Amino acid sequence: MSKNNEPIIIVGAGVGGLTLALALRKLGKNVRVLEQADKIQPIGYGIQLGPNAVRAFGSLGLAEQLSARSTIIDRINIRDAVDDSEVLAIETGARVRQRFGNPYTVVHRAHLHELLLEACSRGGVAISTGSAFLSVDADDFGVVAKTKDGETVEGAALVGADGLHSSVRANLFPERRALPSGYAAYRTLLDLHDPTIPPELKFAEVTLWAGPAFHVICYPLGENILNLVVVVRLDEAGDPDSLTNPEIARARGIAHPTARWLLERVSIERRWAICDIEPMRKWGRGRVILIGDAAHATLQTLAQGAGMAVEDSVSLASQIGQADGNIVQAFDAFNAERVVRTARVQLESRALWEVIHCEGIQAEVRGHQFRDYEGGQALECLAWLWGYSGQEKATRRFVDDPAVRRSGSRQIGVAGA
Ligand SMILES: Cc1cc2nc3c(=O)[nH]c(=O)nc-3n(C[C@H](O)[C@H](O)[C@H](O)COP(=O)(O)OP(=O)(O)OC[C@H]3O[C@@H](n4cnc5c(N)ncnc54)[C@H](O)[C@@H]3O)c2cc1C
């Protein structure tokens, strides 16, 4: 078995894995990333990054590169998909920057990956593509990972950053599997210069139309692209692989014209099943630990899956840096620091999922409830999420922050996905 000066093996070159690799290289640590894909090619759609995620990237010296590739969002609108009435509007431009020190932004995933890969390459991170993790053996001194091709890789420790359907998680906790929500997402990029595009879609705003058993989200990525996500509850009686999509047809039938315009343009050629996992208290064993979706995959309601992965990476690197070579202690400290915050994101995202997709009298009640979040109140309700700056102990912050205590446990959503 290997010793502490051997590389820390990171499984997965997604947002979490690359950010961790970079953060560890900045501390002078030796890392090796194993990625199953032959070529690192993130799906080509948008991603929202709250001020907490922007802050975490900034702590790694990536603020300028991220800002050059992203669009600052002025407002998040949640509207009723059937009558287009406003459910909630959150001013996110200057107010968010002033309150949380960083903006609310959106970025093309390919651009985010590009900047992470460039930074990893500058930092000398070793990434092996076409290297699918299969299993890991660990003892008190190190780990040996095996890939599906039969290669063995020795390291000081192993971090599973391999996403929702994590093989590292399956090795450690085989009973913890992804839980399908019964919903699926369809994504499309539209041309913002399309002359038929409704003018209200051209602003630097995230808009979510919440409808019975479906929602539609869109936001611009730069000046040319409109990112569109449609999420529908799958019809249990229908053929799960059918592309005729009775669910989208149903949503089109009841949606307000602007939401319908978007529903008519979404591509149904590929869809992503929406899943999360049950919150887990322990994310690892000894020299093996999970981060990101592998540890705490969440529904997209708060638009924070990647944000949590990036926060994890910054926190884990910092714990490793402070642990004076005691990697097991660093993993335990990281797990303890992050577990409540990420579980809160998972559980609030589930609760809000129901609120977003309700109908009838529930939808009317929702309209009244959200009216309470006028003005700055919405930002204070989100302070636990967007105001997090890491390393100052998540649990203490959301108990002690007077603004958050005032708002109690009321939930408030962001236009997730
Ligand atoms: C419709 C939709 C919208 C979303 N919108 C947002 C949003 O607006 N904001 C936000 O913050 N989050 C959003 N998310 C969530 C976000 O995409 C994920 O939470 C985030 O990508 C998780 O990062 P990760 O690094 O943990 O995993 P991933 O980014 O999934 O990376 C995992 C990596 O591991 C690799 N891998 C998997 N198995 C193996 C193996 N056996 N061996 C080697 N490599 C392996 C994969 O190829 C991949 O490169 C959204 C998700 C969906 C589905």
CSV table of C-alpha atoms and ligand atoms in Angstrom, one decimal:
chain,number,residue,atom,x,y,z
A,1,MET,CA,0.0,0.0,0.0
A,2,SER,CA,1.1,3.5,-0.7
A,3,LYS,CA,2.0,6.4,1.6
A,4,ASN,CA,0.8,10.0,2.1
A,5,ASN,CA,3.1,11.5,-0.5
A,6,GLU,CA,1.3,9.5,-3.2
A,7,PRO,CA,-1.4,11.3,-5.2
A,8,ILE,CA,-4.9,11.9,-3.9
A,9,ILE,CA,-7.0,10.1,-6.5
A,10,ILE,CA,-10.1,12.0,-7.6
A,11,VAL,CA,-12.7,10.0,-9.5
A,12,GLY,CA,-14.6,12.2,-12.0
A,13,ALA,CA,-13.6,15.3,-13.9
A,14,GLY,CA,-16.9,17.1,-13.4
A,15,VAL,CA,-17.4,20.4,-11.7
A,16,GLY,CA,-16.6,19.1,-8.3
A,17,GLY,CA,-13.6,16.8,-9.3
A,18,LEU,CA,-11.9,19.5,-11.3
A,19,THR,CA,-12.4,22.2,-8.7
A,20,LEU,CA,-11.0,19.9,-6.0
A,21,ALA,CA,-8.0,19.0,-8.2
A,22,LEU,CA,-7.3,22.7,-8.7
A,23,ALA,CA,-7.7,23.5,-5.0
A,24,LEU,CA,-5.4,20.7,-4.0
A,25,ARG,CA,-2.7,21.7,-6.5
A,26,LYS,CA,-2.8,25.2,-5.1
A,27,LEU,CA,-1.7,23.6,-1.8
A,28,GLY,CA,1.1,21.8,-3.5
A,29,LYS,CA,-0.7,18.4,-3.3
A,30,ASN,CA,-0.2,15.6,-5.8
A,31,VAL,CA,-3.4,14.7,-7.5
A,32,ARG,CA,-4.5,12.3,-10.2
A,33,VAL,CA,-8.0,12.5,-11.8
A,34,LEU,CA,-9.7,9.5,-13.3
A,35,GLU,CA,-12.4,10.3,-15.8
A,36,GLN,CA,-14.5,7.6,-17.5
A,37,ALA,CA,-15.2,9.6,-20.6
A,38,ASP,CA,-12.7,9.4,-23.5
A,39,LYS,CA,-13.0,13.1,-24.0
A,40,ILE,CA,-14.2,15.6,-21.3
A,41,GLN,CA,-17.2,17.1,-22.9
A,42,PRO,CA,-19.8,18.6,-20.6
A,43,ILE,CA,-23.4,18.8,-21.7
A,44,GLY,CA,-23.8,22.0,-23.7
A,45,TYR,CA,-26.4,23.9,-21.6
A,46,GLY,CA,-26.5,26.6,-19.0
A,47,ILE,CA,-26.0,26.5,-15.3
A,48,GLN,CA,-26.9,29.0,-12.6
A,49,LEU,CA,-24.3,29.9,-10.0
A,50,GLY,CA,-25.5,31.7,-6.9
A,51,PRO,CA,-23.2,34.2,-5.1
A,52,ASN,CA,-22.0,31.4,-2.8
A,53,ALA,CA,-20.7,29.4,-5.8
A,54,VAL,CA,-19.2,32.5,-7.4
A,55,ARG,CA,-17.5,33.2,-4.1
A,56,ALA,CA,-16.1,29.7,-3.9
A,57,PHE,CA,-14.7,29.9,-7.5
A,58,GLY,CA,-13.2,33.3,-6.5
A,59,SER,CA,-11.4,31.8,-3.6
A,60,LEU,CA,-9.5,29.7,-6.1
A,61,GLY,CA,-8.4,32.7,-8.1
A,62,LEU,CA,-11.0,32.1,-10.9
A,63,ALA,CA,-13.2,35.2,-10.3
A,64,GLU,CA,-11.9,37.1,-13.4
A,65,GLN,CA,-12.1,34.2,-15.8
A,66,LEU,CA,-15.6,33.2,-14.5
A,67,SER,CA,-16.9,36.8,-14.8
A,68,ALA,CA,-15.6,37.1,-18.4
A,69,ARG,CA,-17.7,34.0,-19.4
A,70,SER,CA,-20.8,34.5,-17.4
A,71,THR,CA,-23.9,36.7,-17.4
A,72,ILE,CA,-25.1,38.6,-14.3
A,73,ILE,CA,-28.7,38.0,-13.6
A,74,ASP,CA,-30.8,41.1,-12.7
A,75,ARG,CA,-33.9,39.3,-11.5
A,76,ILE,CA,-35.4,35.8,-10.8
A,77,ASN,CA,-39.1,35.6,-11.6
A,78,ILE,CA,-41.4,32.8,-10.6
A,79,ARG,CA,-44.7,33.0,-12.5
A,80,ASP,CA,-47.7,30.8,-12.7
A,81,ALA,CA,-47.5,28.9,-15.9
A,82,VAL,CA,-51.2,28.9,-16.5
A,83,ASP,CA,-52.3,32.5,-16.0
A,84,ASP,CA,-48.8,34.1,-15.9
A,85,SER,CA,-49.5,35.8,-12.6
A,86,GLU,CA,-46.4,36.7,-10.6
A,87,VAL,CA,-45.6,34.3,-7.8
A,88,LEU,CA,-42.3,35.9,-6.7
A,89,ALA,CA,-39.7,38.2,-8.1
A,90,ILE,CA,-36.3,38.5,-6.5
A,91,GLU,CA,-34.1,41.4,-7.5
A,92,THR,CA,-30.7,39.8,-7.9
A,93,GLY,CA,-28.5,42.4,-9.6
A,94,ALA,CA,-26.8,45.1,-7.5
A,95,ARG,CA,-28.8,44.1,-4.4
A,96,VAL,CA,-27.4,40.6,-4.4
A,97,ARG,CA,-23.8,41.8,-4.9
A,98,GLN,CA,-24.3,44.4,-2.2
A,99,ARG,CA,-25.8,41.9,0.3
A,100,PHE,CA,-23.6,38.9,-0.5
A,101,GLY,CA,-20.5,40.4,-2.0
A,102,ASN,CA,-20.9,38.4,-5.3
A,103,PRO,CA,-23.4,38.4,-8.1
A,104,TYR,CA,-26.0,35.8,-9.2
A,105,THR,CA,-24.8,34.5,-12.6
A,106,VAL,CA,-25.4,32.0,-15.3
A,107,VAL,CA,-22.8,30.4,-17.5
A,108,HIS,CA,-22.6,27.9,-20.3
A,109,ARG,CA,-21.4,24.6,-18.8
A,110,ALA,CA,-18.9,24.1,-21.6
A,111,HIS,CA,-17.3,27.5,-20.8
A,112,LEU,CA,-17.2,26.7,-17.1
A,113,HIS,CA,-15.5,23.4,-17.8
A,114,GLU,CA,-13.1,25.1,-20.2
A,115,LEU,CA,-12.0,27.5,-17.6
A,116,LEU,CA,-11.5,24.7,-15.0
A,117,LEU,CA,-9.6,22.6,-17.5
A,118,GLU,CA,-7.4,25.5,-18.4
A,119,ALA,CA,-6.6,26.2,-14.7
A,120,CYS,CA,-6.0,22.5,-14.1
A,121,SER,CA,-3.6,22.4,-17.0
A,122,ARG,CA,-1.7,25.5,-15.8
A,123,GLY,CA,-1.5,23.9,-12.3
A,124,GLY,CA,-0.2,20.6,-13.7
A,125,VAL,CA,-3.1,18.4,-12.7
A,126,ALA,CA,-2.8,14.9,-14.2
A,127,ILE,CA,-6.1,13.8,-15.8
A,128,SER,CA,-6.6,10.3,-17.2
A,129,THR,CA,-9.5,10.1,-19.6
A,130,GLY,CA,-11.0,6.8,-20.6
A,131,SER,CA,-10.4,5.6,-17.0
A,132,ALA,CA,-13.6,4.3,-15.5
A,133,PHE,CA,-13.3,3.6,-11.8
A,134,LEU,CA,-14.4,0.1,-10.7
A,135,SER,CA,-13.4,-0.5,-7.1
A,136,VAL,CA,-11.1,0.6,-4.3
A,137,ASP,CA,-9.2,-1.2,-1.6
A,138,ALA,CA,-8.0,0.9,1.4
A,139,ASP,CA,-6.0,0.4,4.5
A,140,ASP,CA,-4.4,2.6,7.1
A,141,PHE,CA,-1.7,3.7,4.8
A,142,GLY,CA,-3.3,4.3,1.4
A,143,VAL,CA,-5.6,3.1,-1.4
A,144,VAL,CA,-5.5,1.1,-4.5
A,145,ALA,CA,-8.2,1.9,-7.1
A,146,LYS,CA,-9.0,-0.4,-10.0
A,147,THR,CA,-10.4,0.8,-13.3
A,148,LYS,CA,-12.7,-1.2,-15.6
A,149,ASP,CA,-9.8,-1.7,-17.9
A,150,GLY,CA,-7.9,-3.5,-15.2
A,151,GLU,CA,-5.5,-0.7,-14.4
A,152,THR,CA,-4.5,-0.2,-10.8
A,153,VAL,CA,-3.7,3.2,-9.4
A,154,GLU,CA,-2.1,3.7,-6.0
A,155,GLY,CA,-2.8,6.8,-3.9
A,156,ALA,CA,-2.8,8.3,-0.5
A,157,ALA,CA,-6.6,8.6,-0.5
A,158,LEU,CA,-9.5,8.5,-2.9
A,159,VAL,CA,-12.3,11.1,-3.5
A,160,GLY,CA,-15.4,10.0,-5.3
A,161,ALA,CA,-16.6,13.0,-7.4
A,162,ASP,CA,-18.4,10.8,-9.9
A,163,GLY,CA,-21.8,12.3,-9.7
A,164,LEU,CA,-25.4,11.1,-9.2
A,165,HIS,CA,-24.8,7.5,-10.2
A,166,SER,CA,-21.5,7.3,-8.3
A,167,SER,CA,-19.6,4.0,-8.5
A,168,VAL,CA,-17.5,5.0,-5.5
A,169,ARG,CA,-20.7,5.4,-3.5
A,170,ALA,CA,-21.9,2.0,-4.8
A,171,ASN,CA,-18.6,0.6,-3.5
A,172,LEU,CA,-19.0,2.2,0.0
A,173,PHE,CA,-22.7,2.2,0.5
A,174,PRO,CA,-24.4,0.0,-2.1
A,175,GLU,CA,-27.8,0.6,-0.6
A,176,ARG,CA,-27.6,4.3,-1.3
A,177,ARG,CA,-28.9,4.7,-4.9
A,178,ALA,CA,-30.3,7.6,-7.0
A,179,LEU,CA,-34.0,8.0,-6.3
A,180,PRO,CA,-36.0,8.9,-9.4
A,181,SER,CA,-38.4,11.8,-8.8
A,182,GLY,CA,-40.8,10.8,-11.5
A,183,TYR,CA,-39.9,13.9,-13.5
A,184,ALA,CA,-37.6,14.4,-16.4
A,185,ALA,CA,-35.9,17.5,-17.9
A,186,TYR,CA,-35.6,18.4,-21.5
A,187,ARG,CA,-33.0,21.1,-22.5
A,188,THR,CA,-32.6,23.3,-25.6
A,189,LEU,CA,-30.6,26.3,-26.6
A,190,LEU,CA,-32.6,28.9,-28.6
A,191,ASP,CA,-31.4,31.7,-30.7
A,192,LEU,CA,-32.0,35.0,-28.9
A,193,HIS,CA,-32.2,36.8,-32.3
A,194,ASP,CA,-35.1,34.7,-33.4
A,195,PRO,CA,-37.6,37.4,-34.5
A,196,THR,CA,-40.6,35.5,-33.0
A,197,ILE,CA,-39.1,35.4,-29.5
A,198,PRO,CA,-41.4,37.1,-26.9
A,199,PRO,CA,-39.6,40.3,-25.9
A,200,GLU,CA,-39.9,39.6,-22.2
A,201,LEU,CA,-37.4,36.7,-22.7
A,202,LYS,CA,-34.6,38.9,-23.8
A,203,PHE,CA,-33.8,40.4,-20.4
A,204,ALA,CA,-30.9,39.2,-18.2
A,205,GLU,CA,-33.4,37.4,-16.0
A,206,VAL,CA,-34.1,33.8,-14.9
A,207,THR,CA,-37.8,33.0,-15.3
A,208,LEU,CA,-39.5,29.9,-14.0
A,209,TRP,CA,-43.1,29.2,-15.0
A,210,ALA,CA,-44.6,26.9,-12.3
A,211,GLY,CA,-47.4,24.7,-13.6
A,212,PRO,CA,-49.3,21.6,-12.5
A,213,ALA,CA,-46.8,18.7,-12.8
A,214,PHE,CA,-44.4,20.7,-15.0
A,215,HIS,CA,-42.2,23.8,-15.0
A,216,VAL,CA,-40.4,25.8,-17.7
A,217,ILE,CA,-37.2,27.8,-17.0
A,218,CYS,CA,-35.3,30.1,-19.3
A,219,TYR,CA,-32.4,32.5,-19.1
A,220,PRO,CA,-30.1,34.1,-21.6
A,221,LEU,CA,-26.5,32.9,-21.9
A,222,GLY,CA,-24.7,36.0,-23.2
A,223,GLU,CA,-26.2,38.0,-26.0
A,224,ASN,CA,-27.0,35.2,-28.5
A,225,ILE,CA,-28.4,32.2,-26.6
A,226,LEU,CA,-31.6,31.5,-24.6
A,227,ASN,CA,-31.2,28.5,-22.3
A,228,LEU,CA,-34.4,26.5,-22.0
A,229,VAL,CA,-35.2,23.7,-19.6
A,230,VAL,CA,-38.6,22.0,-19.5
A,231,VAL,CA,-39.4,19.6,-16.6
A,232,VAL,CA,-42.4,17.4,-16.7
A,233,ARG,CA,-43.8,14.6,-14.6
A,234,LEU,CA,-43.7,11.4,-16.5
A,235,ASP,CA,-46.9,9.6,-17.3
A,236,GLU,CA,-46.7,6.3,-15.6
A,237,ALA,CA,-49.0,4.7,-18.1
A,238,GLY,CA,-47.0,6.0,-21.0
A,239,ASP,CA,-44.0,4.4,-22.7
A,240,PRO,CA,-40.9,5.9,-20.8
A,241,ASP,CA,-38.9,6.0,-24.0
A,242,SER,CA,-41.6,7.5,-26.2
A,243,LEU,CA,-40.7,10.7,-27.9
A,244,THR,CA,-44.3,11.7,-28.5
A,245,ASN,CA,-44.4,13.2,-25.1
A,246,PRO,CA,-48.0,13.3,-23.9
A,247,GLU,CA,-46.8,15.2,-20.9
A,248,ILE,CA,-45.4,18.1,-22.9
A,249,ALA,CA,-48.5,18.1,-25.1
A,250,ARG,CA,-50.6,18.4,-21.9
A,251,ALA,CA,-48.5,21.2,-20.6
A,252,ARG,CA,-48.8,23.1,-23.9
A,253,GLY,CA,-52.5,22.7,-23.7
A,254,ILE,CA,-52.8,24.6,-20.5
A,255,ALA,CA,-49.8,27.0,-20.5
A,256,HIS,CA,-50.0,30.8,-20.9
A,257,PRO,CA,-48.8,31.9,-24.4
A,258,THR,CA,-45.2,32.8,-23.4
A,259,ALA,CA,-44.7,29.5,-21.6
A,260,ARG,CA,-46.4,27.7,-24.5
A,261,TRP,CA,-44.1,29.4,-27.0
A,262,LEU,CA,-41.2,27.8,-25.1
A,263,LEU,CA,-42.9,24.4,-24.7
A,264,GLU,CA,-43.4,24.4,-28.5
A,265,ARG,CA,-39.7,24.8,-29.0
A,266,VAL,CA,-38.1,22.4,-26.6
A,267,SER,CA,-36.3,19.5,-28.1
A,268,ILE,CA,-37.6,16.1,-27.0
A,269,GLU,CA,-34.8,14.1,-28.5
A,270,ARG,CA,-33.0,13.6,-25.2
A,271,ARG,CA,-34.1,13.8,-21.7
A,272,TRP,CA,-32.6,13.6,-18.2
A,273,ALA,CA,-34.3,11.7,-15.4
A,274,ILE,CA,-34.5,14.0,-12.3
A,275,CYS,CA,-33.2,12.2,-9.2
A,276,ASP,CA,-31.8,12.9,-5.8
A,277,ILE,CA,-30.5,10.7,-3.0
A,278,GLU,CA,-31.5,10.5,0.6
A,279,PRO,CA,-29.4,12.7,2.8
A,280,MET,CA,-26.5,10.7,4.2
A,281,ARG,CA,-24.6,11.5,7.4
A,282,LYS,CA,-21.5,9.7,6.5
A,283,TRP,CA,-19.9,10.2,3.1
A,284,GLY,CA,-16.8,8.0,3.5
A,285,ARG,CA,-14.8,5.4,5.3
A,286,GLY,CA,-11.2,5.9,6.3
A,287,ARG,CA,-9.2,7.2,3.3
A,288,VAL,CA,-12.2,7.2,0.9
A,289,ILE,CA,-14.8,10.1,0.8
A,290,LEU,CA,-17.5,11.3,-1.5
A,291,ILE,CA,-18.2,14.9,-2.6
A,292,GLY,CA,-20.8,16.7,-4.8
A,293,ASP,CA,-23.6,14.7,-6.3
A,294,ALA,CA,-22.0,11.5,-5.3
A,295,ALA,CA,-22.5,12.5,-1.6
A,296,HIS,CA,-25.7,14.6,-1.7
A,297,ALA,CA,-27.4,14.8,-5.1
A,298,THR,CA,-30.3,17.1,-4.9
A,299,LEU,CA,-33.3,18.1,-7.0
A,300,GLN,CA,-32.7,21.3,-9.0
A,301,THR,CA,-35.2,23.5,-7.2
A,302,LEU,CA,-32.6,25.7,-5.5
A,303,ALA,CA,-30.2,25.5,-8.5
A,304,GLN,CA,-27.4,24.5,-6.2
A,305,GLY,CA,-26.1,21.1,-7.2
A,306,ALA,CA,-22.9,22.4,-8.8
A,307,GLY,CA,-22.7,25.1,-6.2
A,308,MET,CA,-22.6,22.5,-3.4
A,309,ALA,CA,-19.9,20.5,-5.3
A,310,VAL,CA,-17.7,23.6,-5.6
A,311,GLU,CA,-18.2,24.5,-1.9
A,312,ASP,CA,-17.3,20.9,-1.0
A,313,SER,CA,-14.1,21.1,-3.0
A,314,VAL,CA,-13.0,24.3,-1.4
A,315,SER,CA,-13.8,23.0,2.1
A,316,LEU,CA,-12.2,19.6,1.6
A,317,ALA,CA,-9.0,21.1,0.2
A,318,SER,CA,-8.9,23.5,3.1
A,319,GLN,CA,-9.3,20.6,5.7
A,320,ILE,CA,-6.6,18.6,4.0
A,321,GLY,CA,-4.3,21.7,4.0
A,322,GLN,CA,-4.9,22.1,7.8
A,323,ALA,CA,-4.6,18.4,8.7
A,324,ASP,CA,-0.8,18.1,8.6
A,325,GLY,CA,-0.9,14.9,6.7
A,326,ASN,CA,-3.8,13.3,8.7
A,327,ILE,CA,-6.1,12.6,5.7
A,328,VAL,CA,-8.7,10.6,7.7
A,329,GLN,CA,-9.0,13.5,10.1
A,330,ALA,CA,-9.4,15.9,7.3
A,331,PHE,CA,-12.1,13.8,5.6
A,332,ASP,CA,-14.0,13.5,8.9
A,333,ALA,CA,-13.8,17.3,9.6
A,334,PHE,CA,-15.0,18.0,6.0
A,335,ASN,CA,-17.9,15.6,6.4
A,336,ALA,CA,-18.9,17.2,9.7
A,337,GLU,CA,-18.6,20.7,8.3
A,338,ARG,CA,-20.7,20.1,5.2
A,339,VAL,CA,-23.4,17.6,6.1
A,340,VAL,CA,-26.1,19.8,7.5
A,341,ARG,CA,-25.8,22.5,4.9
A,342,THR,CA,-26.0,20.0,2.0
A,343,ALA,CA,-28.9,18.1,3.7
A,344,ARG,CA,-30.8,21.3,4.0
A,345,VAL,CA,-30.4,22.0,0.3
A,346,GLN,CA,-31.6,18.5,-0.5
A,347,LEU,CA,-34.6,18.6,1.9
A,348,GLU,CA,-35.7,22.2,1.0
A,349,SER,CA,-35.4,21.3,-2.7
A,350,ARG,CA,-37.7,18.4,-2.2
A,351,ALA,CA,-40.3,20.5,-0.3
A,352,LEU,CA,-40.2,23.3,-2.9
A,353,TRP,CA,-40.5,20.7,-5.7
A,354,GLU,CA,-44.1,20.1,-4.5
A,355,VAL,CA,-44.8,23.8,-4.2
A,356,ILE,CA,-43.6,24.5,-7.7
A,357,HIS,CA,-45.8,21.7,-9.2
A,358,CYS,CA,-49.0,22.1,-7.3
A,359,GLU,CA,-52.3,23.1,-8.8
A,360,GLY,CA,-55.8,24.4,-8.1
A,361,ILE,CA,-56.4,25.9,-4.7
A,362,GLN,CA,-52.8,25.0,-3.6
A,363,ALA,CA,-51.5,27.1,-6.4
A,364,GLU,CA,-53.7,30.0,-5.3
A,365,VAL,CA,-52.5,29.7,-1.7
A,366,ARG,CA,-48.9,29.6,-3.1
A,367,GLY,CA,-49.5,33.0,-4.7
A,368,HIS,CA,-50.6,34.4,-1.4
A,369,GLN,CA,-47.8,32.9,0.6
A,370,PHE,CA,-45.1,34.2,-1.7
A,371,ARG,CA,-46.5,37.7,-1.5
A,372,ASP,CA,-45.0,37.9,2.0
A,373,TYR,CA,-41.6,37.9,0.5
A,374,GLU,CA,-41.7,41.4,-0.7
A,375,GLY,CA,-38.6,43.6,-1.1
A,376,GLY,CA,-35.5,42.5,0.7
A,377,GLN,CA,-37.3,39.8,2.7
A,378,ALA,CA,-36.6,37.2,-0.1
A,379,LEU,CA,-32.8,37.9,0.1
A,380,GLU,CA,-32.8,37.5,3.9
A,381,CYS,CA,-34.6,34.1,3.6
A,382,LEU,CA,-31.9,33.0,1.2
A,383,ALA,CA,-29.0,34.3,3.3
A,384,TRP,CA,-28.3,30.9,4.7
A,385,LEU,CA,-27.7,29.7,1.1
A,386,TRP,CA,-26.2,32.6,-0.8
A,387,GLY,CA,-24.4,34.2,2.2
A,388,TYR,CA,-22.3,31.1,3.0
A,389,SER,CA,-18.6,31.8,2.8
A,390,GLY,CA,-17.3,28.5,3.8
A,391,GLN,CA,-15.0,27.6,6.6
A,392,GLU,CA,-17.0,29.5,9.2
A,393,LYS,CA,-19.0,26.4,10.1
A,394,ALA,CA,-22.3,26.2,8.3
A,395,THR,CA,-24.4,25.1,11.2
A,396,ARG,CA,-23.2,28.0,13.4
A,397,ARG,CA,-24.0,30.5,10.7
A,398,PHE,CA,-27.6,29.5,10.1
A,399,VAL,CA,-28.4,29.4,13.8
A,400,ASP,CA,-26.6,32.7,14.6
A,401,ASP,CA,-27.4,34.8,11.6
A,402,PRO,CA,-30.2,37.1,13.0
A,403,ALA,CA,-31.6,37.7,9.5
A,404,VAL,CA,-32.1,34.0,9.0
A,405,ARG,CA,-33.5,33.4,12.5
A,406,ARG,CA,-36.1,36.0,11.8
A,407,SER,CA,-37.3,34.2,8.7
A,408,GLY,CA,-37.5,30.9,10.5
A,409,SER,CA,-37.9,27.8,8.4
A,410,ARG,CA,-39.9,29.4,5.7
A,411,GLN,CA,-38.9,28.1,2.4
A,412,ILE,CA,-38.2,30.2,-0.7
A,413,GLY,CA,-37.3,29.0,-4.1
A,414,VAL,CA,-35.0,29.9,-6.9
A,415,ALA,CA,-35.7,29.1,-10.5
A,416,GLY,CA,-33.9,25.8,-10.3
A,417,ALA,CA,-32.5,23.9,-13.3
B,1,LIG,C1,-31.7,19.7,-15.5
B,1,LIG,C2,-30.6,20.1,-14.6
B,1,LIG,C3,-30.3,21.4,-14.3
B,1,LIG,C4,-29.3,21.7,-13.4
B,1,LIG,N1,-29.1,23.1,-13.1
B,1,LIG,C5,-28.2,23.4,-12.1
B,1,LIG,C6,-28.0,24.8,-11.8
B,1,LIG,O1,-28.6,25.7,-12.4
B,1,LIG,N2,-27.1,25.1,-10.9
B,1,LIG,C7,-26.4,24.1,-10.2
B,1,LIG,O2,-25.6,24.5,-9.3
B,1,LIG,N3,-26.6,22.8,-10.5
B,1,LIG,C8,-27.5,22.4,-11.4
B,1,LIG,N4,-27.7,21.1,-11.7
B,1,LIG,C9,-26.9,20.1,-11.0
B,1,LIG,C10,-25.5,20.0,-11.4
B,1,LIG,O3,-25.4,19.7,-12.8
B,1,LIG,C11,-24.8,18.9,-10.6
B,1,LIG,O4,-25.2,19.0,-9.3
B,1,LIG,C12,-23.3,19.0,-10.7
B,1,LIG,O5,-22.9,18.8,-12.0
B,1,LIG,C13,-22.6,17.9,-9.8
B,1,LIG,O6,-21.2,18.0,-10.0
B,1,LIG,P1,-20.3,16.7,-9.6
B,1,LIG,O7,-18.9,17.1,-9.9
B,1,LIG,O8,-20.7,16.2,-8.3
B,1,LIG,O9,-20.8,15.6,-10.7
B,1,LIG,P2,-20.8,15.7,-12.3
B,1,LIG,O10,-20.7,17.1,-12.8
B,1,LIG,O11,-22.0,14.9,-12.7
B,1,LIG,O12,-19.4,15.0,-12.7
B,1,LIG,C14,-19.2,13.6,-12.5
B,1,LIG,C15,-18.1,13.1,-13.4
B,1,LIG,O13,-17.7,11.8,-13.0
B,1,LIG,C16,-17.5,11.0,-14.2
B,1,LIG,N5,-17.7,9.6,-13.8
B,1,LIG,C17,-18.9,9.0,-13.5
B,1,LIG,N6,-18.7,7.7,-13.2
B,1,LIG,C18,-17.3,7.5,-13.3
B,1,LIG,C19,-16.5,6.4,-13.1
B,1,LIG,N7,-17.0,5.2,-12.7
B,1,LIG,N8,-15.2,6.5,-13.3
B,1,LIG,C20,-14.6,7.8,-13.6
B,1,LIG,N9,-15.4,8.9,-13.9
B,1,LIG,C21,-16.7,8.7,-13.7
B,1,LIG,C22,-18.6,11.6,-15.1
B,1,LIG,O14,-18.3,11.2,-16.5
B,1,LIG,C23,-18.5,13.1,-14.8
B,1,LIG,O15,-17.4,13.7,-15.6
B,1,LIG,C24,-28.6,20.7,-12.7
B,1,LIG,C25,-28.8,19.4,-13.0
B,1,LIG,C26,-29.8,19.1,-13.9
B,1,LIG,C27,-30.1,17.6,-14.2
